[in-house]
CSV table of C-alpha atoms and ligand atoms in Angstrom, one decimal:
chain,number,residue,atom,x,y,z
A,1,MET,CA,0.8,49.3,-27.1
A,2,LYS,CA,1.9,45.9,-28.4
A,3,ILE,CA,-1.4,43.8,-29.1
A,4,GLY,CA,-1.1,40.1,-28.4
A,5,VAL,CA,-3.1,38.0,-30.3
A,6,PHE,CA,-3.7,34.1,-30.0
A,7,ASP,CA,-5.7,31.4,-32.2
A,8,SER,CA,-5.5,27.9,-31.9
A,9,GLY,CA,-4.2,27.9,-35.8
A,10,VAL,CA,-4.9,30.4,-38.7
A,11,GLY,CA,-8.5,31.1,-38.5
A,12,GLY,CA,-7.3,34.0,-36.0
A,13,LEU,CA,-5.6,35.9,-39.0
A,14,THR,CA,-9.1,37.0,-39.4
A,15,VAL,CA,-8.9,39.4,-36.7
A,16,ALA,CA,-5.0,40.3,-37.0
A,17,ARG,CA,-5.9,41.3,-40.2
A,18,GLU,CA,-9.0,43.6,-39.1
A,19,LEU,CA,-6.7,44.9,-36.1
A,20,MET,CA,-3.7,45.5,-38.2
A,21,ARG,CA,-6.0,48.1,-40.9
A,22,LEU,CA,-7.6,49.6,-38.0
A,23,LEU,CA,-4.3,49.6,-36.0
A,24,PRO,CA,-1.2,50.0,-38.6
A,25,ALA,CA,0.7,51.6,-36.3
A,26,GLN,CA,0.4,49.0,-33.0
A,27,PRO,CA,2.9,46.7,-32.8
A,28,LEU,CA,1.1,43.4,-32.9
A,29,VAL,CA,2.6,39.4,-31.8
A,30,TYR,CA,-0.1,37.1,-33.8
A,31,PHE,CA,0.5,33.2,-31.8
A,32,GLY,CA,-1.6,30.1,-34.0
A,33,ASP,CA,-0.7,27.0,-32.0
A,34,THR,CA,-0.9,24.7,-35.4
A,35,ALA,CA,0.7,22.1,-33.6
A,36,ARG,CA,-2.9,21.2,-31.3
A,37,THR,CA,-5.1,22.5,-33.7
A,38,PRO,CA,-8.2,22.1,-34.1
A,39,TYR,CA,-9.3,23.6,-30.3
A,40,GLY,CA,-12.9,23.2,-31.4
A,41,THR,CA,-13.0,19.7,-30.7
A,42,LYS,CA,-11.3,19.9,-27.7
A,43,SER,CA,-12.8,19.9,-23.5
A,44,ARG,CA,-12.9,22.8,-21.2
A,45,ASP,CA,-10.1,22.0,-19.0
A,46,THR,CA,-7.7,21.3,-22.3
A,47,LEU,CA,-9.0,24.4,-23.6
A,48,ILE,CA,-8.4,26.4,-20.9
A,49,ARG,CA,-4.8,24.9,-20.4
A,50,TYR,CA,-3.9,26.4,-23.8
A,51,ALA,CA,-5.1,29.0,-24.0
A,52,LEU,CA,-3.4,30.0,-20.5
A,53,GLU,CA,-0.3,28.4,-22.2
A,54,ASP,CA,-0.6,30.8,-25.2
A,55,THR,CA,-1.2,33.8,-23.6
A,56,ARG,CA,1.3,33.4,-21.4
A,57,PHE,CA,3.8,33.1,-24.6
A,58,LEU,CA,2.4,36.3,-26.0
A,59,LEU,CA,3.3,38.0,-22.6
A,60,GLU,CA,6.5,36.8,-22.8
A,61,ASN,CA,6.8,38.6,-26.0
A,62,GLY,CA,5.8,42.0,-24.9
A,63,ALA,CA,2.5,41.8,-24.9
A,64,ASP,CA,0.5,44.7,-23.9
A,65,ILE,CA,-3.1,43.9,-24.5
A,66,ILE,CA,-4.2,40.1,-24.4
A,67,VAL,CA,-6.9,39.6,-28.0
A,68,ILE,CA,-8.1,36.1,-28.0
A,69,ALA,CA,-9.1,35.6,-31.6
A,70,CYS,CA,-10.9,31.7,-31.0
A,71,HIS,CA,-13.9,31.5,-29.9
A,72,SER,CA,-13.9,28.5,-28.6
A,73,ALA,CA,-10.4,29.4,-26.1
A,74,ALA,CA,-12.9,32.6,-25.2
A,75,SER,CA,-15.7,30.7,-25.2
A,76,ALA,CA,-14.1,28.2,-22.4
A,77,ALA,CA,-11.0,30.0,-21.0
A,78,THR,CA,-12.1,34.2,-20.6
A,79,ASP,CA,-12.5,34.2,-17.0
A,80,VAL,CA,-9.4,32.5,-16.3
A,81,ILE,CA,-7.8,34.4,-18.2
A,82,ARG,CA,-8.8,37.8,-16.5
A,83,GLU,CA,-8.3,35.8,-13.5
A,84,GLU,CA,-4.8,34.8,-14.3
A,85,PHE,CA,-2.8,37.9,-15.6
A,86,ARG,CA,-3.3,42.0,-14.9
A,87,ALA,CA,-2.9,42.6,-18.6
A,88,PRO,CA,-6.6,43.7,-20.6
A,89,VAL,CA,-7.9,41.0,-22.6
A,90,PHE,CA,-10.4,41.4,-25.2
A,91,GLU,CA,-12.0,38.5,-27.0
A,92,VAL,CA,-13.9,37.8,-30.1
A,93,ILE,CA,-17.8,36.8,-28.2
A,94,THR,CA,-18.9,40.2,-26.0
A,95,PRO,CA,-18.7,42.9,-29.3
A,96,SER,CA,-19.8,39.9,-30.7
A,97,ILE,CA,-22.8,39.5,-28.2
A,98,ASP,CA,-23.4,43.5,-28.1
A,99,GLU,CA,-23.9,43.6,-32.4
A,100,ALA,CA,-26.6,41.0,-32.2
A,101,LEU,CA,-28.6,42.3,-29.3
A,102,LYS,CA,-28.8,46.1,-31.1
A,103,ALA,CA,-30.0,44.1,-34.0
A,104,ALA,CA,-32.7,41.7,-32.6
A,105,GLY,CA,-33.9,44.1,-30.0
A,106,PRO,CA,-35.9,43.0,-26.8
A,107,GLU,CA,-37.6,40.2,-28.3
A,108,GLY,CA,-36.0,38.9,-31.7
A,109,THR,CA,-34.3,36.0,-32.7
A,110,VAL,CA,-30.8,35.5,-32.8
A,111,GLY,CA,-28.2,32.8,-34.3
A,112,LEU,CA,-25.2,31.5,-33.4
A,113,ILE,CA,-23.4,29.4,-36.1
A,114,GLY,CA,-19.8,28.0,-34.1
A,115,THR,CA,-17.5,24.7,-33.6
A,116,ARG,CA,-19.3,21.9,-30.9
A,117,ALA,CA,-16.9,23.8,-28.1
A,118,THR,CA,-18.1,27.5,-28.4
A,119,VAL,CA,-21.6,26.0,-29.0
A,120,ALA,CA,-21.9,23.6,-26.0
A,121,SER,CA,-20.1,25.9,-24.3
A,122,GLY,CA,-23.5,27.4,-23.5
A,123,VAL,CA,-21.8,31.5,-23.1
A,124,TYR,CA,-23.8,33.2,-25.6
A,125,GLU,CA,-26.9,31.4,-23.9
A,126,ALA,CA,-25.7,32.7,-20.0
A,127,GLU,CA,-25.4,36.3,-21.6
A,128,ILE,CA,-28.2,37.1,-23.6
A,129,GLY,CA,-30.2,35.5,-20.7
A,130,ARG,CA,-28.6,37.8,-18.3
A,131,ARG,CA,-28.4,40.9,-20.5
A,132,ALA,CA,-32.0,40.4,-22.4
A,133,PRO,CA,-33.8,37.6,-21.7
A,134,GLY,CA,-36.5,38.1,-23.7
A,135,VAL,CA,-34.4,37.3,-26.9
A,136,ARG,CA,-34.1,33.8,-28.3
A,137,LEU,CA,-30.5,32.1,-29.4
A,138,MET,CA,-30.8,29.4,-31.7
A,139,SER,CA,-27.5,27.6,-32.2
A,140,ALA,CA,-25.4,25.0,-35.1
A,141,ALA,CA,-22.4,23.9,-34.9
A,142,CYS,CA,-20.9,23.6,-37.9
A,143,PRO,CA,-17.6,21.1,-38.1
A,144,LEU,CA,-16.8,20.8,-41.7
A,145,LEU,CA,-16.6,24.6,-42.4
A,146,VAL,CA,-13.4,24.6,-41.1
A,147,PRO,CA,-11.2,22.4,-43.2
A,148,LEU,CA,-13.9,23.7,-46.4
A,149,VAL,CA,-12.1,27.0,-45.8
A,150,GLU,CA,-8.5,25.6,-45.2
A,151,GLU,CA,-8.8,24.0,-48.1
A,152,GLY,CA,-9.5,27.3,-49.6
A,153,TRP,CA,-12.9,26.4,-51.3
A,154,LEU,CA,-14.3,29.7,-50.4
A,155,THR,CA,-16.7,29.8,-53.2
A,156,ALA,CA,-17.0,25.9,-54.2
A,157,ARG,CA,-20.0,24.0,-54.8
A,158,GLU,CA,-19.8,21.7,-52.3
A,159,THR,CA,-18.7,24.5,-49.4
A,160,ARG,CA,-22.3,26.1,-50.4
A,161,MET,CA,-23.3,22.5,-50.2
A,162,ILE,CA,-22.7,21.8,-46.5
A,163,ALA,CA,-23.4,25.8,-45.1
A,164,SER,CA,-27.0,25.4,-47.0
A,165,LYS,CA,-27.4,22.1,-44.8
A,166,TYR,CA,-25.9,23.0,-42.0
A,167,LEU,CA,-28.2,26.6,-41.9
A,168,ARG,CA,-31.3,24.8,-43.0
A,169,PRO,CA,-32.8,24.5,-39.4
A,170,PHE,CA,-32.2,28.6,-39.6
A,171,LYS,CA,-35.0,29.7,-42.4
A,172,GLY,CA,-37.9,30.7,-41.8
A,173,LYS,CA,-37.5,31.6,-38.6
A,174,GLY,CA,-37.2,35.0,-38.3
A,175,LEU,CA,-33.3,36.1,-37.3
A,176,ASP,CA,-32.7,39.0,-36.7
A,177,ALA,CA,-29.2,38.7,-36.5
A,178,LEU,CA,-26.4,35.7,-37.2
A,179,VAL,CA,-23.1,35.4,-35.2
A,180,LEU,CA,-20.3,34.3,-37.1
A,181,GLY,CA,-18.9,32.1,-34.2
A,182,CYS,CA,-15.4,30.5,-35.4
A,183,THR,CA,-12.4,32.4,-36.4
A,184,HIS,CA,-12.9,30.9,-40.3
A,185,TYR,CA,-16.4,31.8,-41.4
A,186,PRO,CA,-16.0,35.4,-42.0
A,187,LEU,CA,-14.0,34.2,-45.5
A,188,ILE,CA,-17.0,32.2,-46.7
A,189,LYS,CA,-19.1,35.2,-45.1
A,190,ARG,CA,-20.7,35.8,-48.9
A,191,ILE,CA,-22.4,32.0,-49.1
A,192,ILE,CA,-23.6,32.2,-45.2
A,193,ARG,CA,-25.6,35.6,-45.7
A,194,GLU,CA,-26.8,33.8,-49.1
A,195,LYS,CA,-28.0,30.4,-47.0
A,196,ILE,CA,-29.2,32.2,-44.5
A,197,GLY,CA,-31.5,34.3,-46.9
A,198,GLY,CA,-33.8,37.2,-44.9
A,199,HIS,CA,-32.6,39.9,-43.0
A,200,ALA,CA,-30.7,38.7,-40.3
A,201,ARG,CA,-27.6,40.8,-39.4
A,202,ILE,CA,-24.5,39.3,-40.1
A,203,ILE,CA,-22.1,39.8,-37.1
A,204,ASP,CA,-18.3,39.6,-38.1
A,205,PRO,CA,-17.0,39.2,-34.8
A,206,SER,CA,-13.2,39.5,-36.2
A,207,LEU,CA,-14.9,43.5,-37.4
A,208,GLU,CA,-16.1,44.0,-33.9
A,209,VAL,CA,-13.2,42.4,-31.7
A,210,ALA,CA,-10.8,44.6,-33.9
A,211,ARG,CA,-12.7,48.1,-33.4
A,212,ALA,CA,-13.5,47.0,-29.7
A,213,VAL,CA,-9.5,47.5,-28.7
A,214,SER,CA,-8.7,50.4,-31.3
A,215,ASP,CA,-11.1,52.1,-28.9
A,216,TYR,CA,-9.7,50.9,-25.9
A,217,ILE,CA,-6.7,52.1,-28.1
A,218,HIS,CA,-7.6,55.1,-29.0
A,219,ALA,CA,-8.6,55.8,-25.2
A,220,GLN,CA,-5.2,54.8,-23.6
A,221,ASP,CA,-3.3,56.6,-25.9
A,222,HIS,CA,-4.5,58.5,-28.4
A,223,GLU,CA,-1.4,59.8,-30.1
A,224,SER,CA,-0.4,56.8,-30.5
A,225,ALA,CA,-3.1,55.1,-32.0
A,226,GLU,CA,-2.3,57.5,-34.7
A,227,GLY,CA,0.7,57.2,-35.6
A,228,SER,CA,0.0,56.2,-38.6
A,229,PHE,CA,3.2,57.6,-40.0
A,230,LYS,CA,4.8,54.9,-38.5
A,231,ASN,CA,3.8,51.2,-38.9
A,232,GLY,CA,4.3,48.9,-36.2
A,233,GLU,CA,6.7,45.9,-36.0
A,234,LYS,CA,4.7,43.0,-36.8
A,235,ARG,CA,5.9,39.1,-36.2
A,236,PHE,CA,3.6,35.8,-37.3
A,237,PHE,CA,4.4,32.7,-34.7
A,238,LEU,CA,3.2,29.3,-35.4
A,239,SER,CA,3.6,26.3,-33.1
A,240,ASP,CA,4.0,23.6,-37.0
A,241,ILE,CA,4.6,24.7,-40.3
A,242,THR,CA,3.8,22.4,-43.5
A,243,PRO,CA,4.6,23.0,-46.8
A,244,ALA,CA,0.8,24.0,-47.5
A,245,THR,CA,0.3,26.4,-44.5
A,246,GLN,CA,2.4,29.3,-46.0
A,247,LYS,CA,-0.5,29.5,-48.5
A,248,ILE,CA,-3.4,29.1,-46.2
A,249,VAL,CA,-1.9,31.6,-44.4
A,250,GLU,CA,-2.6,33.9,-47.8
A,251,ASN,CA,-5.9,32.8,-47.6
A,252,PHE,CA,-6.4,34.2,-44.2
A,253,LEU,CA,-4.5,36.9,-44.7
A,254,GLY,CA,-4.8,38.2,-47.9
A,255,GLY,CA,-1.0,38.8,-48.3
A,256,ARG,CA,2.1,37.3,-47.4
A,257,VAL,CA,3.8,37.0,-44.4
A,258,HIS,CA,6.8,35.8,-42.8
A,259,ILE,CA,5.7,32.6,-40.4
A,260,GLU,CA,8.4,32.4,-37.6
A,261,LYS,CA,7.9,28.4,-36.0
A,262,VAL,CA,8.0,28.0,-32.7
A,263,THR,CA,8.9,25.0,-30.5
A,264,PRO,CA,8.0,24.7,-27.8
A,265,PRO,CA,6.0,27.8,-27.3
A,266,CYS,CA,3.9,26.5,-24.3
A,267,THR,CA,5.6,26.2,-21.0
A,268,GLY,CA,3.4,22.9,-19.9
A,269,SER,CA,2.8,19.9,-22.3
A,270,SER,CA,0.3,19.3,-24.8
B,1,DGL,N1,-10.2,29.3,-34.1
B,1,DGL,C1,-11.3,28.2,-33.7
B,1,DGL,C2,-13.0,28.9,-33.4
B,1,DGL,O1,-12.8,30.0,-33.6
B,1,DGL,C3,-11.7,27.4,-35.6
B,1,DGL,C4,-10.7,26.0,-35.6
B,1,DGL,C5,-10.3,25.0,-34.6
B,1,DGL,O2,-11.3,24.4,-34.1
B,1,DGL,O3,-9.8,24.8,-34.0
B,1,DGL,O4,-13.5,28.3,-32.5
């Protein structure tokens, strides 16, 4: 079963990495829309258009299932993608809410950090409100963390300072769980944990969505999912590549990969 993963750029490689770790035998095709990144600053309409185009590209490249690795795209476009295409669609938000609610119980407090688009979308409030009306959600957009991670400043003093400022409002609020609602944040999980203090469970959506996809593939086709004697083909497409890209990709993936440039990746105009 070929897994198609898309993101606004390289951040979704955190998700691809977990998928490759859990499901090495499955072929995987990744598309990162580096020509149009960031998505976290875009409007809902634009995100829907981009997400439809990204999904179409993956399906044209043989994907059997779609994984929306980008939180900003998932928060705006999941329903539209499900309506438009027949392939099963996984996204980073639902499995993270599942885990956050387990940690919070019926009346706990959940924290969310993400891009402006993700936080403003209101999807977490709506879903948590529907499933656990007694749970309180506190959220904060942390846009500066994305460029810091892409710069490779994963342990830098400046990253600690900025994380500390963003996370201060959460301190002492008795958080039961904090959702890392952006592809880039798992790379600075340790700093976030340190700054948030307390006993909050840190929810890493890259792990949660990979687990959900793995459960699905095992249920569908146990034999192929277990066929680890052979590594499935992996292809990584980006819509723009600069000299810095390879290095950023390595930071995210923890190793070198061959990147293919695709122009234009999309059927519509940008
Ligand atoms: N991939 C985006 C997300 O998870 C972060 C980067 C961007 O804004 O494009 O929301």
